[in-house]
Structures are given as structure tokens and as C-alpha cells.
Short mmCIF file of C-alpha atoms and ligand atoms in Angstrom, two decimals:
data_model
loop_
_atom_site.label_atom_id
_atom_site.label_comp_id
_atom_site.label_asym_id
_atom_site.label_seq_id
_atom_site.Cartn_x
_atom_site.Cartn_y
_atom_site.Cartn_z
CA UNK A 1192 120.92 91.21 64.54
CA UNK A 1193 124.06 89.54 66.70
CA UNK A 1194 123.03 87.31 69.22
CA UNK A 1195 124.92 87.83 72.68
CA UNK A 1196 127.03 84.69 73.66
CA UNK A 1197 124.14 84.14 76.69
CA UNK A 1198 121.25 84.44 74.05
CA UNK A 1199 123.46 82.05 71.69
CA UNK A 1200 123.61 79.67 74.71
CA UNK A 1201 120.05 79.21 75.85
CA UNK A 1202 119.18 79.75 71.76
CA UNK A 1203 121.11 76.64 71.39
CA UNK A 1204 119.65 75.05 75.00
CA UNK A 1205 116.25 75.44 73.63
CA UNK A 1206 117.52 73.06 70.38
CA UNK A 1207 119.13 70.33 72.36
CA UNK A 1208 115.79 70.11 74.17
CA UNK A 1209 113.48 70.09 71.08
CA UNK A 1210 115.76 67.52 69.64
CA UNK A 1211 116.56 65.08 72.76
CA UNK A 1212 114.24 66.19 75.70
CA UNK A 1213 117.16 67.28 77.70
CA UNK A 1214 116.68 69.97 80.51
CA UNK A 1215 117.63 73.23 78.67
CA UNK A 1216 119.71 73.61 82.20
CA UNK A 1217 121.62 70.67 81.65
CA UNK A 1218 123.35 72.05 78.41
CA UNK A 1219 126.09 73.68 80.28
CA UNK A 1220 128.46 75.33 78.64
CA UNK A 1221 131.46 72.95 79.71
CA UNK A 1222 129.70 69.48 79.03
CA UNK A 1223 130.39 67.75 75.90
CA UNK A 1224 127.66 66.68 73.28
CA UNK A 1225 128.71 63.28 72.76
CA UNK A 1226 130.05 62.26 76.47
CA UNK A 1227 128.15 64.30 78.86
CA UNK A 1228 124.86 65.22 77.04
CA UNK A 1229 124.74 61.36 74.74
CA UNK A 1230 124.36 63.10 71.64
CA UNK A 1231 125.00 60.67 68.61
CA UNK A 1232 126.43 62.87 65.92
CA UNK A 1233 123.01 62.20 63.83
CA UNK A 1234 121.07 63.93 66.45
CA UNK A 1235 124.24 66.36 66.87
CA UNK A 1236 123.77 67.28 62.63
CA UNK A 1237 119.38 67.80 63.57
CA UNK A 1238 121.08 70.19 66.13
CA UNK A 1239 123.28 72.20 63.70
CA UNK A 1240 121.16 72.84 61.31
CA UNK A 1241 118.27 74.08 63.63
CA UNK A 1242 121.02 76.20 65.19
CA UNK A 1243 121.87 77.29 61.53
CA UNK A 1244 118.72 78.37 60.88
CA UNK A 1245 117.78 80.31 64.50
CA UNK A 1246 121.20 81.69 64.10
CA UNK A 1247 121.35 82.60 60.71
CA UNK A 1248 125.19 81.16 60.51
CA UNK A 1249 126.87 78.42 58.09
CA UNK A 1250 128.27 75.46 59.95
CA UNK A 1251 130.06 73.33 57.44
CA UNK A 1252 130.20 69.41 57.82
CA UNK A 1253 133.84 69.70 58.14
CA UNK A 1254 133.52 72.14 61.06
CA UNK A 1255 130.86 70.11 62.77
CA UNK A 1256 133.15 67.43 64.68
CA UNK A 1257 135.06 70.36 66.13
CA UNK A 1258 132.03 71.30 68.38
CA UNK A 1259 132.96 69.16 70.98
CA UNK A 1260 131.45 71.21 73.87
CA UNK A 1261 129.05 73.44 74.07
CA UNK A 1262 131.07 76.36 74.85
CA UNK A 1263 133.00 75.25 71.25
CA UNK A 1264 129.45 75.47 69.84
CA UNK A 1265 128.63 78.92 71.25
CA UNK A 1266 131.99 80.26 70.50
CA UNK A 1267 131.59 79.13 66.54
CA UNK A 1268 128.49 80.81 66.15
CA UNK A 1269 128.96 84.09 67.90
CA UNK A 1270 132.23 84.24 65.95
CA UNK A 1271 129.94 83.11 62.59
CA UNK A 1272 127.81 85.72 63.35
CA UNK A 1273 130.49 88.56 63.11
CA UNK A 1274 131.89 86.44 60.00
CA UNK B 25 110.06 70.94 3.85
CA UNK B 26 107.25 68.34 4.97
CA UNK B 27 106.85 68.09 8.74
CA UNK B 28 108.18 65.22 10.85
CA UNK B 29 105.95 62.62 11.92
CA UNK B 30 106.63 61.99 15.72
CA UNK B 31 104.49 59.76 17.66
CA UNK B 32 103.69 61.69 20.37
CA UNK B 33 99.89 61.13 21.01
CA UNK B 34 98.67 62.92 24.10
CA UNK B 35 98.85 60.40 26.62
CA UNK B 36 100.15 59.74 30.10
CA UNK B 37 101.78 57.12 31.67
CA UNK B 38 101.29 55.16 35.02
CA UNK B 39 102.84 52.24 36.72
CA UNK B 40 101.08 48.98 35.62
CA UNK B 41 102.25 46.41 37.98
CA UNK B 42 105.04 45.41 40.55
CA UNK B 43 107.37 42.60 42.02
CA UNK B 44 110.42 42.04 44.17
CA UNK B 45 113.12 39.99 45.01
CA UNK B 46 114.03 39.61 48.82
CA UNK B 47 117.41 37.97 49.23
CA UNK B 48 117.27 34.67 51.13
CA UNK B 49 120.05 35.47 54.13
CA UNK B 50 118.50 37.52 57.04
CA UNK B 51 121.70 38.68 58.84
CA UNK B 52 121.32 40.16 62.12
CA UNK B 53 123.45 43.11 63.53
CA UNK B 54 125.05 40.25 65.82
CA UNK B 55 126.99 38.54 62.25
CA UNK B 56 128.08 41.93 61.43
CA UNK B 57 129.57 43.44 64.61
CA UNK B 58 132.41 41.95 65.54
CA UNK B 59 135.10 43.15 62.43
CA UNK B 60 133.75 46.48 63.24
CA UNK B 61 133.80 46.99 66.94
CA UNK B 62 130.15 47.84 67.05
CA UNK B 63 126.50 46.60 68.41
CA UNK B 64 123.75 45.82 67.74
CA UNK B 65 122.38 48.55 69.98
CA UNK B 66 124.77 51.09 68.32
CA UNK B 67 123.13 50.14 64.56
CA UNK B 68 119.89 50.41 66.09
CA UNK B 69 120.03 53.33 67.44
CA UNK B 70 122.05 55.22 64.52
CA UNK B 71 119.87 53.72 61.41
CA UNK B 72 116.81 51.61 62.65
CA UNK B 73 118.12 48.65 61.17
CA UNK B 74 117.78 44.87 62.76
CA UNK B 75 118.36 42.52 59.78
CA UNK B 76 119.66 43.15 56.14
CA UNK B 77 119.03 40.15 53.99
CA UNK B 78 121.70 39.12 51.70
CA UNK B 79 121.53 36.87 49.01
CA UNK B 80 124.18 33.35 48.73
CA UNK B 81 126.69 33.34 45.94
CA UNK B 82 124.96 31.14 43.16
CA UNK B 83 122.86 33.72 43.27
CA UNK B 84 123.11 36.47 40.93
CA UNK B 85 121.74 40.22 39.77
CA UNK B 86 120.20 38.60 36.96
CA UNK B 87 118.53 36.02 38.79
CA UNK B 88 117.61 38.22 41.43
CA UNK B 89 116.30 40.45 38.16
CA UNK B 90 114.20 37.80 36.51
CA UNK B 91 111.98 36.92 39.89
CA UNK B 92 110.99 40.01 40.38
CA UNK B 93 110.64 40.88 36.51
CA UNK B 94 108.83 37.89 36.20
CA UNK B 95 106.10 38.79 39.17
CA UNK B 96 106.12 42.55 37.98
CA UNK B 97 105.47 41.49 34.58
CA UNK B 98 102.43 38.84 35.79
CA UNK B 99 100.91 41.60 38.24
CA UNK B 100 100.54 44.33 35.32
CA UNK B 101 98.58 41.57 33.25
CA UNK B 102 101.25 41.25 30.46
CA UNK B 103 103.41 38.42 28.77
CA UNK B 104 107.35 39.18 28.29
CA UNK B 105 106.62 39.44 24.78
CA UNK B 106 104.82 42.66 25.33
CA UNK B 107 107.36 44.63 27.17
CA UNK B 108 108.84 47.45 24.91
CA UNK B 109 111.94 47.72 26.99
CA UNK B 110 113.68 47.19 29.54
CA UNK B 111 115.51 49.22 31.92
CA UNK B 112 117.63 48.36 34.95
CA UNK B 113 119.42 50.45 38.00
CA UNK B 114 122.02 48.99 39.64
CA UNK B 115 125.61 49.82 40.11
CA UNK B 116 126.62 46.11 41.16
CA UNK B 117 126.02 44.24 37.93
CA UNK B 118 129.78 43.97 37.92
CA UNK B 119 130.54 43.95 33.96
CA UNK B 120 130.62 47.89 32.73
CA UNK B 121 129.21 45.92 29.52
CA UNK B 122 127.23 44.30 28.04
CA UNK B 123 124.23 45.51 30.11
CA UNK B 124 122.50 43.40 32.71
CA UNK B 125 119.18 44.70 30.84
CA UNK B 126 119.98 42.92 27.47
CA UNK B 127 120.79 40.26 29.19
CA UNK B 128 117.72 39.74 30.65
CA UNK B 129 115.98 40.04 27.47
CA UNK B 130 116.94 36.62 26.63
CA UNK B 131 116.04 35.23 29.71
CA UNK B 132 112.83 36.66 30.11
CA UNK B 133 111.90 35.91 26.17
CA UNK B 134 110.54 39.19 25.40
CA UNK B 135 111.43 40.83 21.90
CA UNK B 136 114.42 41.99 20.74
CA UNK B 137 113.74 45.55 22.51
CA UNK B 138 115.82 48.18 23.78
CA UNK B 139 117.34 47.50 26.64
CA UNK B 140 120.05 49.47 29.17
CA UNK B 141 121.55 49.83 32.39
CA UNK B 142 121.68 53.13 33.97
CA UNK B 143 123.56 54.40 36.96
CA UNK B 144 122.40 56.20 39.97
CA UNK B 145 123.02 54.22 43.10
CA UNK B 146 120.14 55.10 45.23
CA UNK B 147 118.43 57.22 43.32
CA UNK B 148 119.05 54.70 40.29
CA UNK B 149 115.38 53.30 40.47
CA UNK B 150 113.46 57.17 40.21
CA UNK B 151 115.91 58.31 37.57
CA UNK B 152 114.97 54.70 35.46
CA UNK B 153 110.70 55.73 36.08
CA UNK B 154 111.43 59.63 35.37
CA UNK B 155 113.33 58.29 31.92
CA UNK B 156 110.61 55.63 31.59
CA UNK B 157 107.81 58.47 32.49
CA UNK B 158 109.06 60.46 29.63
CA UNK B 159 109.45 57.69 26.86
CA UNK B 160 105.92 56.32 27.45
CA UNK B 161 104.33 59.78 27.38
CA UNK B 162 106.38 60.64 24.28
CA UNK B 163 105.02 57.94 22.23
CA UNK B 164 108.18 56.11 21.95
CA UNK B 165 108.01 52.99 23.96
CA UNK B 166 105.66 51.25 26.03
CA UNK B 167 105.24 48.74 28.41
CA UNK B 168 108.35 49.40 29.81
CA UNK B 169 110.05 47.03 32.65
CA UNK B 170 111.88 49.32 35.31
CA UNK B 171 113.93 47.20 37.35
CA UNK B 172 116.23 48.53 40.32
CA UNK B 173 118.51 46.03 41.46
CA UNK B 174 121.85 45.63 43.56
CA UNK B 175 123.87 42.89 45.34
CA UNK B 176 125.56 44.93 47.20
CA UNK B 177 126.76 42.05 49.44
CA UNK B 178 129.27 41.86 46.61
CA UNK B 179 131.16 45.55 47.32
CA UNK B 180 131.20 45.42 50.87
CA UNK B 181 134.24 44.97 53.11
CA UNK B 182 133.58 43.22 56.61
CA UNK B 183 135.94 45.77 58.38
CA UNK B 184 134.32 48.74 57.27
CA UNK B 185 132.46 51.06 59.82
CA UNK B 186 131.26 53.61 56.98
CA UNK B 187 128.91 51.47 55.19
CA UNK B 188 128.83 48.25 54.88
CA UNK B 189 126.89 46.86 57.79
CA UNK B 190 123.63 49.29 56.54
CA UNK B 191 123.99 46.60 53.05
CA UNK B 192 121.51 44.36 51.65
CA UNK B 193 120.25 42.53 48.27
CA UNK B 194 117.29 42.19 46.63
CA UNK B 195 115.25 43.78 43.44
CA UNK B 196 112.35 45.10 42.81
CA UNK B 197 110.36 45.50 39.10
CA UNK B 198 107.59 47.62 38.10
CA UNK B 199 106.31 48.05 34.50
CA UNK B 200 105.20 51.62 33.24
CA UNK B 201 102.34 51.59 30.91
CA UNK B 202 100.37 54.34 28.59
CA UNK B 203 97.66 55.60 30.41
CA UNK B 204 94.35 57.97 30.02
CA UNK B 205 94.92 59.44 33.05
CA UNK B 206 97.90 61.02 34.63
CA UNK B 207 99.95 58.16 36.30
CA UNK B 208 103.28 59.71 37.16
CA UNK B 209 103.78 63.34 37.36
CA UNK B 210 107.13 65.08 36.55
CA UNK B 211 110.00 64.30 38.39
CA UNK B 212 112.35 66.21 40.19
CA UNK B 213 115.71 65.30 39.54
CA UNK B 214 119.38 66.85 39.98
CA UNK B 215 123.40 66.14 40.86
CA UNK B 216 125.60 67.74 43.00
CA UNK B 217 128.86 66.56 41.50
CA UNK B 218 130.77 68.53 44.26
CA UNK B 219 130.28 65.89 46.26
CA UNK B 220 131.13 63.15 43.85
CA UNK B 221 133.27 61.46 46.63
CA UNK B 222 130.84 61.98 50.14
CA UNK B 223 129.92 58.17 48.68
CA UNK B 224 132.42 56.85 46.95
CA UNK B 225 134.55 53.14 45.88
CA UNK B 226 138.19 52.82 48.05
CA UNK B 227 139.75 52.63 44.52
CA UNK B 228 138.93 51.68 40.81
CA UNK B 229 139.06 48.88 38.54
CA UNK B 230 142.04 50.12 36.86
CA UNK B 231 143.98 50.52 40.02
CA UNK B 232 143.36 46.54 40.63
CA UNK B 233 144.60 46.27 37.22
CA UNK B 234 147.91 48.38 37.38
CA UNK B 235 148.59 47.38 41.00
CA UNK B 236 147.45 43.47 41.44
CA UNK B 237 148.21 44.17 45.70
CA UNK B 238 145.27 46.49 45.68
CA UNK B 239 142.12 45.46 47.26
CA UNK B 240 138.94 44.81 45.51
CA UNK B 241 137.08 47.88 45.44
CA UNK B 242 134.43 48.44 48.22
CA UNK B 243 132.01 50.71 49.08
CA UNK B 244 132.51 53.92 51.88
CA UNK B 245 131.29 57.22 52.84
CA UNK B 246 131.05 60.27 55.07
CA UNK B 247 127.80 59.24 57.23
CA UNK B 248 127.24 62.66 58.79
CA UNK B 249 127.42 64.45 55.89
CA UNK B 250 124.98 61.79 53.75
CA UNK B 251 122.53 62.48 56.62
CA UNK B 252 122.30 66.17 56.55
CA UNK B 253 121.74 66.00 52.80
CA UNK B 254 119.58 63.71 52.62
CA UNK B 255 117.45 65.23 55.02
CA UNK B 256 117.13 68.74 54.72
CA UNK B 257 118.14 69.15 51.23
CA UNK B 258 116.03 66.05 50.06
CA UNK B 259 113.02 67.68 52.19
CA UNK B 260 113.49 70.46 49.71
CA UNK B 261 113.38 68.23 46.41
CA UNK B 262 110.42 66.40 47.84
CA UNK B 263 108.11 69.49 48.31
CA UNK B 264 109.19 70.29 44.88
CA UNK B 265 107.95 66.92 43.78
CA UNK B 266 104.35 67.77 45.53
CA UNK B 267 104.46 71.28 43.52
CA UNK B 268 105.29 69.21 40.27
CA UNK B 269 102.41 67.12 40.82
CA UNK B 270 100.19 69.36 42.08
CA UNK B 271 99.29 68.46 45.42
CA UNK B 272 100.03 68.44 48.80
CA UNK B 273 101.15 66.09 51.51
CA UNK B 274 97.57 65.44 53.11
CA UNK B 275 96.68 64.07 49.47
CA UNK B 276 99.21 61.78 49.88
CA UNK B 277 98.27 57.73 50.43
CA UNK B 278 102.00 56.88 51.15
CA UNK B 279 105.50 58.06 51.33
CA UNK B 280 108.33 55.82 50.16
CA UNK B 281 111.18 57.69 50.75
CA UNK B 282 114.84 55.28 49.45
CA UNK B 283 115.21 52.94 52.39
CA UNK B 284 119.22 54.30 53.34
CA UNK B 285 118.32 54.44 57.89
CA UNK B 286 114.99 55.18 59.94
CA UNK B 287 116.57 58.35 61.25
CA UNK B 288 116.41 59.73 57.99
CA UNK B 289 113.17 58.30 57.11
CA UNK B 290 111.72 59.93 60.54
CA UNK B 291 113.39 63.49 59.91
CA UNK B 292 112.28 63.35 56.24
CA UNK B 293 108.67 62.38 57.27
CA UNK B 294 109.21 65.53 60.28
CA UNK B 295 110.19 68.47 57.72
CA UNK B 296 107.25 67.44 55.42
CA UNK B 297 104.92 68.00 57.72
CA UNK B 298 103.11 64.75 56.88
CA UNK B 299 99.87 63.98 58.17
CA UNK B 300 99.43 60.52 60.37
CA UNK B 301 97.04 59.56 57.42
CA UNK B 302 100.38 58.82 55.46
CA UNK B 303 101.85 55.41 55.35
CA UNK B 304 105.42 55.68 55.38
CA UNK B 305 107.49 53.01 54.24
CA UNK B 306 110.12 51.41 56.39
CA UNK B 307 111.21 48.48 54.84
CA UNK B 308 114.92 49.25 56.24
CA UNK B 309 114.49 47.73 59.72
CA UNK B 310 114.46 44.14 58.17
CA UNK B 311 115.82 44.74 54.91
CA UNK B 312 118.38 47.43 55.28
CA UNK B 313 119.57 49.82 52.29
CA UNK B 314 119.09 47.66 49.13
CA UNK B 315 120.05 50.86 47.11
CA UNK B 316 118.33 51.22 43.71
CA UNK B 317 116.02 48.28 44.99
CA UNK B 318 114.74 49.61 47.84
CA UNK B 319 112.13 52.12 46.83
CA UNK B 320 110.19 49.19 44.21
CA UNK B 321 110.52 46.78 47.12
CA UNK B 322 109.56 48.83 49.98
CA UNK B 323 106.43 49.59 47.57
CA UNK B 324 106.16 46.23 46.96
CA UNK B 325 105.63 45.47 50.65
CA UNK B 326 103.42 48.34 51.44
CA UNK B 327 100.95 47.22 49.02
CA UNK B 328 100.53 43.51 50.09
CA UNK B 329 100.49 44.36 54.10
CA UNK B 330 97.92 47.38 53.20
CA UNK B 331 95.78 46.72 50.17
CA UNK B 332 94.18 49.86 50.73
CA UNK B 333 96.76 52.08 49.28
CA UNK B 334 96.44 50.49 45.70
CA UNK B 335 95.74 53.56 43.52
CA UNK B 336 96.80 56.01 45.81
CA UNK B 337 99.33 58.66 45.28
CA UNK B 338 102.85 57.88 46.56
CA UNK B 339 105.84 60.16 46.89
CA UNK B 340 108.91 58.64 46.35
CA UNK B 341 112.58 60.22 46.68
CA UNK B 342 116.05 58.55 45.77
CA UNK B 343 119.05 59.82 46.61
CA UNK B 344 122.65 58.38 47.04
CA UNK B 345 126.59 58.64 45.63
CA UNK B 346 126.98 61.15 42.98
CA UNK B 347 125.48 62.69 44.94
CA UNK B 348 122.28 62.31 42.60
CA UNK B 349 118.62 62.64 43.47
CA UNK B 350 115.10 61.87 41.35
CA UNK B 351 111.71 62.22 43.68
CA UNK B 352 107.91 61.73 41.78
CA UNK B 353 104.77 61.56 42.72
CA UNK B 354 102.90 58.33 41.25
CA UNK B 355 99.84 56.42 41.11
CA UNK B 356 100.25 53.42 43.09
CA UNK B 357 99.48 50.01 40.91
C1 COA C 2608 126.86 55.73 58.95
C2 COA C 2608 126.30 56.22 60.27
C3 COA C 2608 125.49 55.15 60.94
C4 COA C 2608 127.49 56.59 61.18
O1 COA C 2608 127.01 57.02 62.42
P1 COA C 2608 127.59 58.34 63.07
O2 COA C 2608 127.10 58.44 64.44
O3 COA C 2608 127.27 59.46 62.13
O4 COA C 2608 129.13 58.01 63.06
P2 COA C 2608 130.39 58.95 63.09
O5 COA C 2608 131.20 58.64 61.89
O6 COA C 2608 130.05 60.38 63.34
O7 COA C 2608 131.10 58.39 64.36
C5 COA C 2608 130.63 58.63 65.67
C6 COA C 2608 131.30 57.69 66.63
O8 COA C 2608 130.87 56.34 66.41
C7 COA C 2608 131.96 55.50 66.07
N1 COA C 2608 131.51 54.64 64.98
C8 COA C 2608 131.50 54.93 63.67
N2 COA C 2608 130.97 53.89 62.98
C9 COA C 2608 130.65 52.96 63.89
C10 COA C 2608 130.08 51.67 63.79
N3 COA C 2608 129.71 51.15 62.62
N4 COA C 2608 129.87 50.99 64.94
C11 COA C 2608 130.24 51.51 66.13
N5 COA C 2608 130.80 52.71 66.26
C12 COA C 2608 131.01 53.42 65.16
C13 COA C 2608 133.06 56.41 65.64
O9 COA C 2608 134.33 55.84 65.88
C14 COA C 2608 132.81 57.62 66.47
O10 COA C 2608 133.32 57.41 67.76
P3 COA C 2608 134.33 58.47 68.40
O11 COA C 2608 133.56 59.75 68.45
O12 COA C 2608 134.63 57.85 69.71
O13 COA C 2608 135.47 58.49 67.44
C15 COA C 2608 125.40 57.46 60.07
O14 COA C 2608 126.17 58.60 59.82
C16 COA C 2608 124.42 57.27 58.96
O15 COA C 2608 123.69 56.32 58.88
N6 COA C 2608 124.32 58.28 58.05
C17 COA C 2608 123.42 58.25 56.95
C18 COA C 2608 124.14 57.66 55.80
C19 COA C 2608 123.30 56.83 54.88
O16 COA C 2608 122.22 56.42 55.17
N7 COA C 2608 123.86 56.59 53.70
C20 COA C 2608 123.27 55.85 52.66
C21 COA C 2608 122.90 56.84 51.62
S1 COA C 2608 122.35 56.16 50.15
#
């Protein structure tokens, strides 16, 4: 089953908390992992895979530094998901 | 046609006795930051590490090789002249051949026994005890000295963010013995050649020979990618490993997982589920990523700071460029 783009967003909200403690409201969809929500791209690769698995998506390592905001990261996977 | 005569009593195998070499030179993040436009905070944070210790330039793998064969060999109750061979992981021995391990024959005055070099990188030290494992329970060898070793100090360039700075020296020696009991239990081992260059050398040998302007070779790779590997895919291999041996992580005394950064030591330790009554080994914040030597020498230091462990089951993993990967489950001496 697709997940809508909002249910992709809090989906991936609910990781970024598990893995850093962050509000699930601050992971807006304009903020940026590494400048705005001071995600080192080890935590950022915890992240990807979890959102692999809830998502049921490949994210490649190549494709990974391309996420640079959150929206980026919601668009991949909803597109992944169709893929 | 008579039948072949093959040695091969039923017996086991175990892991008799161990030793290490630490290099002399702690170097703190602070030495290493400046080339690289880092911090010390930074290499905290990403890889748990606060010193790697680094050996000075009279000394040598061999030497490094010989104290901790030496101790290994003492601590298992034997004289050099009862080791049946010896076998050594390292990819910084620097001469493709002759071996470091025949080498150290000599020097160590045991018999004229067989005696190699394998490569593995990081998982050099559980392929050597899964090769080991097998000769010893085959009836072909025993006594065998396993030594991982690396100087790594020696492939490392200064301006290098990929790698380098996560680099340290040292050995560590274990001899693998018969046994009556089951000692080391199968390994899990693999490759994933796809990735042969995810850790890799900036060039070869023969390029420095065609082209005298190009640098010495040094070591680099792609850090994300190593981490995601060697996490959830090595989190795979290890539960494999339990399967092999037949038990599960709350049987476990200790985990000594290769000492490459905390992060993936923590996330290792998370997807295994291990209970808080396992020691895990994390010999990387003061001696950073010794390569094939960091799984005898973390194991090494686990047993003299907790005593209790001795004959305990361990799980240990390897894994490094190749990409190659060996995890066992063993007795600890
Ligand atoms: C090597 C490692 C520490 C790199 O950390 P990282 O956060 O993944 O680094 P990245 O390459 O993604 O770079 C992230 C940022 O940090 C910077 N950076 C990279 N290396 C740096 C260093 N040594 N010091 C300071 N900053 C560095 C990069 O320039 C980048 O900044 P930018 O986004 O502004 O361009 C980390 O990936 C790691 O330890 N991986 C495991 C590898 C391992 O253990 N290998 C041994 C296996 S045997």
C-alpha cells in the first residue's frame, strides 16, 4: 500500500525522533537535515534505512546526499513508492 | 584401491591463549586536525574516538608481531617450538613476499612450520581463526599462532578526511589449540566484490613504478556507505554467527565487534538486541581502528580489565575493504 505524501512525512517525523529526540513537529518539510535539524550524515544513514524499511522503498548510498531537505526526502520516497 | 589415511580425529578446536601489542604514540584528535580542517569534537562525535596510538619508525610489523606472539605464546602455556604454524593478517607488511609469517618463524625460534600471510583488512584476523578453526579440527595442524597485525600509520596521508585520522598500530596474537570440547564454532564468512573500491588504495604499486611523480599509495574510502554496511548488513552476518553456534545473544559473555567507530559499535550492539549482561568491547576510543589487530587486542583488553569473562562465549565480527566479512562465536581463553 502507497503511503500519502502527509503519511510519508510524519512516517519519516516519527524516525528523526526515534533516532535524535527531535520534536516530530520540528521536522518540517522545508528544514534541512544537516543545517536546520544537526543531523550528521551517520545518524542521517540510521534514518534511511529505518525509512527504507517503514516505507518499503530502496534508497541507494548514491542517492542519499541528495536528500537535503525533508521535502527532498518525502518527495524520493513517495516517488520510490510508485517506482 | 586402499583407502586414504587422513588425520582427521574427531576433535575441536579452541583458542589457547592471547597477547597484544599497543603502539607506544597516543595521538590525540588535536595532532591530527589541523591538515584536515576538522575537531576534535567533530571525530568524537562521528566515531567515538579520542586517541589512536601509533607506533615510531624503528618500529616495525614484525616487531610489533613478536611482542605480542611472544605473550600469546607464554599465556597458552607453550614454547615457540611447539607452534605448528603460523598465520598472520595484515595488509601493511609492505613486501607482497616473502611473508611476514615466515619471517617470524626465525625470530620466534619455532620449527620450520608452515607459515603465511593472508589478506583481509579488517576482517583479516576472523578469516586467519575460521582457516585456523578448520585446520586444527581437521587434524592437520596444531597449535597454531593467529596473529592480526597492521601499521597502518605507514598508508596514511595527513590531508586525508576519508580515513586516516580513525588509524592506529598495534597487534594482537592468539594461539588455537585441539580441544575436547567445542572451542570455536563455524564461522560466517563472505565478499561482496561489488564493492571492491568503497575502501580502497589512491593508486598501486605499479603506478609508483611507471609514473615516479605519483604519490605513495594511501588509504581512502566512502564513510557513509562503510557505515550502513557494516551495520545493518553485518547485524545480519552476526545473527548468523549465533545460529552457527547455536545460541543466542543472552548466552553471550561479550561482544567484540572489529574496532572501525563507536557509532557502529552502538548500532551493531542496538540491532542485536543484546542484553546489558553483554560486555561490549570498545577499545576504539583510545586505540582507534587498528584493522586486523583490533578484534585480538580489544579481546586482549577485555580480559585483563574483567577477569570474569575468561571462558565465556564471545562473538566477534570483522569486516573491512574488499568488502570482506568473517564473524564466530568462540570460547574466550
Ligand atoms: C568517515 C566518517 C567519520 C565520515 O563522517 P561523515 O559524517 O559520514 O562524513 P561525510 O563524508 O558524509 O561528510 C559530512 C560533512 O563533514 C565534512 N567532513 C568529512 N570528513 C571530515 C573530517 N574528517 N573532519 C571534519 N569534517 C569532515 C564533509 O566535508 C561534509 O561537510 P559538507 O556537508 O559541508 O560538505 C564516517 O562516515 C565513518 O566513520 N564511517 C564509518 C567508516 C568506518 O568505520 N570505516 C572503517 C571500516 S573498516
Amino acid at each position: 500500500m502507497a503511503h500519502t505524501e502527509a503519511e510519508v512525512l510524519s512516517g519519516l517525523a516519527e524516525i528523526v525522533n526515534e533516532e535524535t529526540g527531535l520534536a516530530p513537529e520540528a521536522v518540517e518539510p522545508s528544514k534541512s537535515f544537516t543545517d536546520d535539524l544537526d543531523i550528521d550524515s551517520i545518524s542521517m544513514m540510521t534514518i534511511v534505512v529505518n525509512a527504507e524499511k517503514k516505507f518499503s522503498v530502496k534508497i541507494p548510498d548514491d542517492d542519499v546526499k541528495d536528500l537535503v531537505t525533508v521535502q527532498d526526502a518525502v518527495d524520493y520516497i513517495v516517488k520510490a513508492q510508485q517506482a | 584401491m586402499p583407502t586414504l589415511q587422513t588425520p582427521a580425529p574427531n576433535r575441536f578446536s579452541r583458542i589457547a591463549g592471547i597477547g597484544g601489542y599497543r603502539a607506544e604514540h597516543a595521538v590525540p584528535n588535536a595532532d591530527l586536525v589541523g591538515p584536515i580542517d576538522s575537531s576534535d569534537e567533530w571525530i568524537r562525535q562521528r566515531t567515538g574516538i579520542v586517541t589512536r596510538h601509533r607506533a615510531g619508525e624503528d618500529v616495525a610489523v614484525l616487531d610489533m608481531c613478536e611482542e605480542a606472539a611472544v605473550e600469546a605464546i607464554a599465556n597458552a602455556g607453550l614454547k615457540p617450538e611447539d607452534i605448528g604454524a603460523v598465520l598472520i593478517a595484515t595488509v601493511t607488511f609492505g613486501t607482497p613476499t616473502p611473508s611476514a609469517a615466515s619471517a617470524l618463524t626465525t625470530r620466534l625460534g619455532t620449527g620450520p612450520v608452515p607459515a603465511w600471510d593472508i589478506s583481509a583488512a579488517c576482517a583479516g584476523y576472523c578469516y586467519a581463526i575460521a582457516q585456523a578453526d578448520g585446520l586444527v579440527r581437521s587434524g592437520t595442524l596444531d597449535n597454531i599462532l593467529v596473529i592480526g597485525v597492521e601499521k597502518l600509520s605507514d598508508f596514511i596521508d595527513p590531508t586525508d578526511r576519508t580515513i586516516s585520522f580513525l588509524l592506529g598500530d598495534g597487534a594482537g596474537a592468539v594461539v588455537v589449540t585441539s580441544s575436547d570440547t567445542p572451542g570455536i564454532a563455524r564461522s560466517v564468512w563472505g565478499s561482496k566484490g561489488e564493492n571492491w573500491e568503497t575502501i580502497r588504495m589512491t593508486n598501486s604499486f605499479l603506478d609508483l613504478r611507471d609514473d615516479r611523480e605519483t604519490p605513495f599509495p594511501t588509504l581512502r574510502q566512502d564513510g557513509p556507505s562503510v557505515f550502513r554496511w557494516a551495520v545493518w548488513d553485518m547485524a545480519e552476518v552476526a545473527k548468523e554467527a549465533l545460529e552457527a553456534a547455536g545460541i543466542e545473544s543472552k548466552d553471550l559473555a561479550a561482544f567484540v565487534p572489529h574496532q572501525a567507530n563507536m557509532r557502529i559499535i552502538d548500532e551493531l550492539a542496538k540491532q542485536l538486541k543484546l542484553p546489558d549482561s553483554v560486555v561490549v568491547a570498545r577499545d576504539i576510543a583510545d586505540n582507534g581502528n587498528t584493522s586486523a589487530a583490533s578484534i585480538p587486542l580489544a579481546t586482549e583488553r577485555l580480559l585483563r580489565e574483567n577477569p570474569e569473562l575468561h571462558g565465556g562465549l564471545a562473538l566477534q565480527i570483522g569486516f573491512g575493504a574488499g568488502l570482506v566479512y568473517a564473524a564466530q562465536v568462540i570460547v574466550l581463553p
